[in-house]
mmCIF file of C-alpha atoms and ligand atoms in Angstrom:
data_model
loop_
_atom_site.group_PDB
_atom_site.id
_atom_site.type_symbol
_atom_site.label_atom_id
_atom_site.label_comp_id
_atom_site.label_asym_id
_atom_site.label_seq_id
_atom_site.Cartn_x
_atom_site.Cartn_y
_atom_site.Cartn_z
ATOM 1 C CA MET A 7 0.471 -12.609 26.005
ATOM 2 C CA LYS A 8 -0.701 -9.121 25.041
ATOM 3 C CA ILE A 9 -0.313 -8.664 21.307
ATOM 4 C CA ALA A 10 -1.242 -5.393 19.620
ATOM 5 C CA LEU A 11 -1.661 -4.875 15.905
ATOM 6 C CA PHE A 12 -0.728 -1.387 14.704
ATOM 7 C CA PRO A 13 -2.271 -1.106 11.234
ATOM 8 C CA GLY A 14 -1.659 1.632 8.691
ATOM 9 C CA SER A 15 -0.244 2.624 5.339
ATOM 10 C CA PHE A 16 3.097 3.939 6.638
ATOM 11 C CA ASP A 17 3.652 5.737 3.308
ATOM 12 C CA PRO A 18 6.210 6.490 4.692
ATOM 13 C CA LEU A 19 6.767 5.688 8.384
ATOM 14 C CA THR A 20 7.075 8.969 10.337
ATOM 15 C CA LYS A 21 8.387 9.924 13.757
ATOM 16 C CA GLY A 22 4.714 10.028 14.810
ATOM 17 C CA HIS A 23 4.316 6.325 14.014
ATOM 18 C CA VAL A 24 7.613 5.504 15.744
ATOM 19 C CA GLU A 25 6.401 7.219 18.890
ATOM 20 C CA ILE A 26 3.152 5.232 18.993
ATOM 21 C CA ILE A 27 4.961 1.916 18.399
ATOM 22 C CA THR A 28 7.598 2.676 21.045
ATOM 23 C CA LYS A 29 5.006 3.748 23.608
ATOM 24 C CA GLY A 30 2.960 0.665 22.739
ATOM 25 C CA LEU A 31 5.867 -1.540 23.760
ATOM 26 C CA SER A 32 5.465 -0.447 27.367
ATOM 27 C CA PHE A 33 1.901 -1.824 27.394
ATOM 28 C CA PHE A 34 2.107 -4.829 25.107
ATOM 29 C CA ASP A 35 4.399 -7.860 24.904
ATOM 30 C CA LYS A 36 4.456 -7.554 21.157
ATOM 31 C CA VAL A 37 3.529 -4.853 18.634
ATOM 32 C CA ILE A 38 2.861 -6.063 15.112
ATOM 33 C CA VAL A 39 3.118 -3.240 12.593
ATOM 34 C CA ALA A 40 0.728 -4.256 9.829
ATOM 35 C CA ILE A 41 0.883 -2.586 6.431
ATOM 36 C CA GLY A 42 -2.459 -2.815 4.686
ATOM 37 C CA ARG A 43 -2.449 -3.700 1.014
ATOM 38 C CA ASN A 44 -5.353 -1.939 -0.666
ATOM 39 C CA SER A 45 -5.536 -2.171 -4.447
ATOM 40 C CA GLN A 46 -7.908 0.845 -4.586
ATOM 41 C CA LYS A 47 -5.354 3.149 -2.955
ATOM 42 C CA LYS A 48 -2.403 4.872 -4.632
ATOM 43 C CA TYR A 49 0.825 4.869 -2.631
ATOM 44 C CA LEU A 50 4.030 6.854 -3.098
ATOM 45 C CA PHE A 51 6.292 4.027 -1.943
ATOM 46 C CA ASP A 52 6.266 0.379 -2.847
ATOM 47 C CA ILE A 53 4.910 -1.856 -0.051
ATOM 48 C CA GLU A 54 8.140 -3.889 0.246
ATOM 49 C CA THR A 55 10.166 -0.683 0.612
ATOM 50 C CA ARG A 56 7.815 0.555 3.349
ATOM 51 C CA LYS A 57 8.132 -2.789 5.114
ATOM 52 C CA GLN A 58 11.930 -2.793 4.876
ATOM 53 C CA TRP A 59 12.165 0.709 6.330
ATOM 54 C CA ILE A 60 10.062 -0.223 9.358
ATOM 55 C CA SER A 61 12.117 -3.417 9.877
ATOM 56 C CA ASP A 62 15.328 -1.340 9.699
ATOM 57 C CA VAL A 63 14.074 1.204 12.236
ATOM 58 C CA PHE A 64 13.073 -1.532 14.698
ATOM 59 C CA LYS A 65 15.876 -4.022 14.004
ATOM 60 C CA ASP A 66 16.991 -3.893 17.667
ATOM 61 C CA PHE A 67 13.451 -4.411 18.985
ATOM 62 C CA PRO A 68 12.597 -8.135 19.002
ATOM 63 C CA SER A 69 9.065 -7.330 20.222
ATOM 64 C CA VAL A 70 8.259 -5.438 17.025
ATOM 65 C CA GLU A 71 7.227 -7.434 13.980
ATOM 66 C CA VAL A 72 6.343 -6.041 10.548
ATOM 67 C CA VAL A 73 3.821 -7.731 8.272
ATOM 68 C CA ILE A 74 1.753 -7.029 5.167
ATOM 69 C CA TYR A 75 -1.946 -7.890 5.164
ATOM 70 C CA GLU A 76 -5.020 -7.683 3.001
ATOM 71 C CA GLY A 77 -8.696 -7.546 3.847
ATOM 72 C CA LEU A 78 -10.402 -6.436 7.043
ATOM 73 C CA THR A 79 -8.006 -5.437 9.825
ATOM 74 C CA ILE A 80 -10.181 -7.048 12.481
ATOM 75 C CA ASP A 81 -10.137 -10.387 10.621
ATOM 76 C CA PHE A 82 -6.373 -10.192 10.372
ATOM 77 C CA CYS A 83 -6.123 -9.538 14.148
ATOM 78 C CA HIS A 84 -8.147 -12.662 14.773
ATOM 79 C CA LYS A 85 -6.080 -14.677 12.315
ATOM 80 C CA ILE A 86 -2.762 -13.842 13.949
ATOM 81 C CA GLY A 87 -4.016 -13.876 17.545
ATOM 82 C CA ALA A 88 -3.726 -10.144 18.289
ATOM 83 C CA ASN A 89 -6.062 -9.167 21.131
ATOM 84 C CA PHE A 90 -5.567 -5.399 20.790
ATOM 85 C CA LEU A 91 -5.672 -2.917 17.943
ATOM 86 C CA LEU A 92 -3.366 0.049 18.459
ATOM 87 C CA ARG A 93 -4.056 3.440 16.870
ATOM 88 C CA GLY A 94 -2.572 6.893 17.322
ATOM 89 C CA LEU A 95 -4.563 10.065 17.937
ATOM 90 C CA ARG A 96 -3.396 13.532 16.965
ATOM 91 C CA SER A 97 -6.580 15.558 16.884
ATOM 92 C CA CYS A 98 -10.366 15.667 17.157
ATOM 93 C CA SER A 99 -10.628 14.768 13.488
ATOM 94 C CA ASP A 100 -8.500 11.652 14.075
ATOM 95 C CA PHE A 101 -10.820 10.783 16.959
ATOM 96 C CA GLU A 102 -14.019 11.268 14.941
ATOM 97 C CA TYR A 103 -12.684 9.031 12.195
ATOM 98 C CA GLU A 104 -11.182 6.433 14.517
ATOM 99 C CA LYS A 105 -14.221 6.034 16.734
ATOM 100 C CA GLY A 106 -16.364 4.992 13.761
ATOM 101 C CA ILE A 107 -13.849 2.335 12.802
ATOM 102 C CA ALA A 108 -13.354 1.176 16.405
ATOM 103 C CA PHE A 109 -17.115 0.879 16.878
ATOM 104 C CA ALA A 110 -17.534 -1.167 13.692
ATOM 105 C CA ASN A 111 -14.622 -3.407 14.690
ATOM 106 C CA LYS A 112 -16.101 -3.942 18.165
ATOM 107 C CA GLU A 113 -19.408 -4.997 16.595
ATOM 108 C CA MET A 114 -17.637 -7.465 14.333
ATOM 109 C CA ASN A 115 -15.334 -8.869 17.032
ATOM 110 C CA PRO A 116 -16.016 -7.893 20.670
ATOM 111 C CA GLN A 117 -12.924 -9.820 21.844
ATOM 112 C CA ILE A 118 -10.545 -7.309 20.288
ATOM 113 C CA GLU A 119 -10.127 -3.971 22.047
ATOM 114 C CA THR A 120 -8.932 -0.846 20.236
ATOM 115 C CA VAL A 121 -6.445 1.154 22.291
ATOM 116 C CA PHE A 122 -5.620 4.766 21.437
ATOM 117 C CA LEU A 123 -2.413 6.512 22.362
ATOM 118 C CA LEU A 124 -2.066 10.277 22.112
ATOM 119 C CA SER A 125 0.776 11.770 20.166
ATOM 120 C CA SER A 126 3.077 14.204 21.953
ATOM 121 C CA PRO A 127 3.585 17.901 21.132
ATOM 122 C CA ALA A 128 6.702 16.872 19.195
ATOM 123 C CA THR A 129 4.795 14.711 16.724
ATOM 124 C CA PHE A 130 1.115 15.691 16.648
ATOM 125 C CA ASN A 131 1.599 17.811 13.542
ATOM 126 C CA ILE A 132 3.329 15.103 11.535
ATOM 127 C CA SER A 133 1.384 13.197 8.926
ATOM 128 C CA SER A 134 2.494 10.921 6.097
ATOM 129 C CA THR A 135 0.425 13.103 3.735
ATOM 130 C CA ILE A 136 2.497 16.200 4.552
ATOM 131 C CA VAL A 137 5.736 14.194 4.392
ATOM 132 C CA ARG A 138 4.815 12.865 0.921
ATOM 133 C CA ASP A 139 4.063 16.388 -0.238
ATOM 134 C CA ILE A 140 7.486 17.560 0.973
ATOM 135 C CA ILE A 141 9.169 14.583 -0.721
ATOM 136 C CA VAL A 142 7.527 15.048 -4.125
ATOM 137 C CA ASN A 143 8.455 18.730 -4.018
ATOM 138 C CA ASN A 144 12.099 17.956 -3.133
ATOM 139 C CA GLY A 145 11.906 19.479 0.349
ATOM 140 C CA ASP A 146 13.823 18.452 3.442
ATOM 141 C CA TYR A 147 11.728 15.645 4.887
ATOM 142 C CA SER A 148 14.431 14.492 7.335
ATOM 143 C CA HIS A 149 12.869 16.305 10.325
ATOM 144 C CA PHE A 150 9.770 14.156 10.155
ATOM 145 C CA VAL A 151 10.995 10.628 9.511
ATOM 146 C CA PRO A 152 13.527 8.294 11.164
ATOM 147 C CA LYS A 153 17.042 8.479 9.710
ATOM 148 C CA GLU A 154 16.739 4.995 8.159
ATOM 149 C CA ILE A 155 14.260 6.383 5.632
ATOM 150 C CA LYS A 156 16.247 7.532 2.645
ATOM 151 C CA PHE A 157 16.087 6.915 -1.068
HETATM 152 P P1 LIG B 212 -3.995 5.031 7.714
HETATM 153 O O1 LIG B 212 -3.961 4.970 6.225
HETATM 154 O O2 LIG B 212 -4.600 3.838 8.383
HETATM 155 O O3 LIG B 212 -4.479 6.336 8.307
HETATM 156 P P2 LIG B 212 -1.369 5.882 8.565
HETATM 157 O O4 LIG B 212 -0.095 5.243 8.208
HETATM 158 O O5 LIG B 212 -1.595 7.274 8.057
HETATM 159 O O6 LIG B 212 -2.459 4.883 8.075
HETATM 160 O O7 LIG B 212 -1.550 5.898 10.138
HETATM 161 C C1 LIG B 212 -1.485 4.741 10.918
HETATM 162 C C2 LIG B 212 -1.768 5.073 12.369
HETATM 163 O O8 LIG B 212 -0.788 5.980 12.848
HETATM 164 C C3 LIG B 212 -3.103 5.774 12.631
HETATM 165 O O9 LIG B 212 -3.599 5.322 13.879
HETATM 166 C C4 LIG B 212 -2.740 7.220 12.729
HETATM 167 O O10 LIG B 212 -3.662 7.940 13.520
HETATM 168 C C5 LIG B 212 -1.408 7.096 13.442
HETATM 169 N N1 LIG B 212 -0.565 8.269 13.231
HETATM 170 C C6 LIG B 212 -0.124 8.788 12.080
HETATM 171 N N2 LIG B 212 0.659 9.876 12.287
HETATM 172 C C7 LIG B 212 0.708 10.035 13.632
HETATM 173 C C8 LIG B 212 1.318 11.002 14.507
HETATM 174 N N3 LIG B 212 2.032 12.022 14.033
HETATM 175 N N4 LIG B 212 1.136 10.845 15.832
HETATM 176 C C9 LIG B 212 0.394 9.816 16.302
HETATM 177 N N5 LIG B 212 -0.217 8.900 15.553
HETATM 178 C C10 LIG B 212 -0.075 9.003 14.239
#
């Protein structure tokens, strides 16, 4: 069984994330969306809220699971039996950042392969950072996130 872990902050989930998860389902039997808990990082939305939103968006997709994890992503993959790590790429800067992480992960666990999927022209400009900025400034964020995300 091909199981991919899609790790991230999802603060909040955007249409860019949804696209990567949906595309991932055509390659993997299961995509586990894993929300990292990092006590050093400040988030806009509570982790349980972020988890609930993702579960709501994918409620009709039995092959998508949503979990919260702590510690090294690669260790968590091993723990839950995921053989692939899924990440999205929007730009060269994403690639530069991601290749460092993928290389380190490969060194630590050669059994787990990182797979990158490119975002489409419709989503490559969307980032959670921009969405958060729109939200805190009372802008219309609805273009960038799935309709289930409201507060
Ligand atoms: P992190 O804190 O790990 O960067 P994010 O929630 O920002 O977490 O992103 C999780 C994953 O989703 C990363 O692989 C990131 O590159 C990808 N991603 C984010 N936005 C998009 C987008 N618009 N298109 C494609 N991939 C995206």
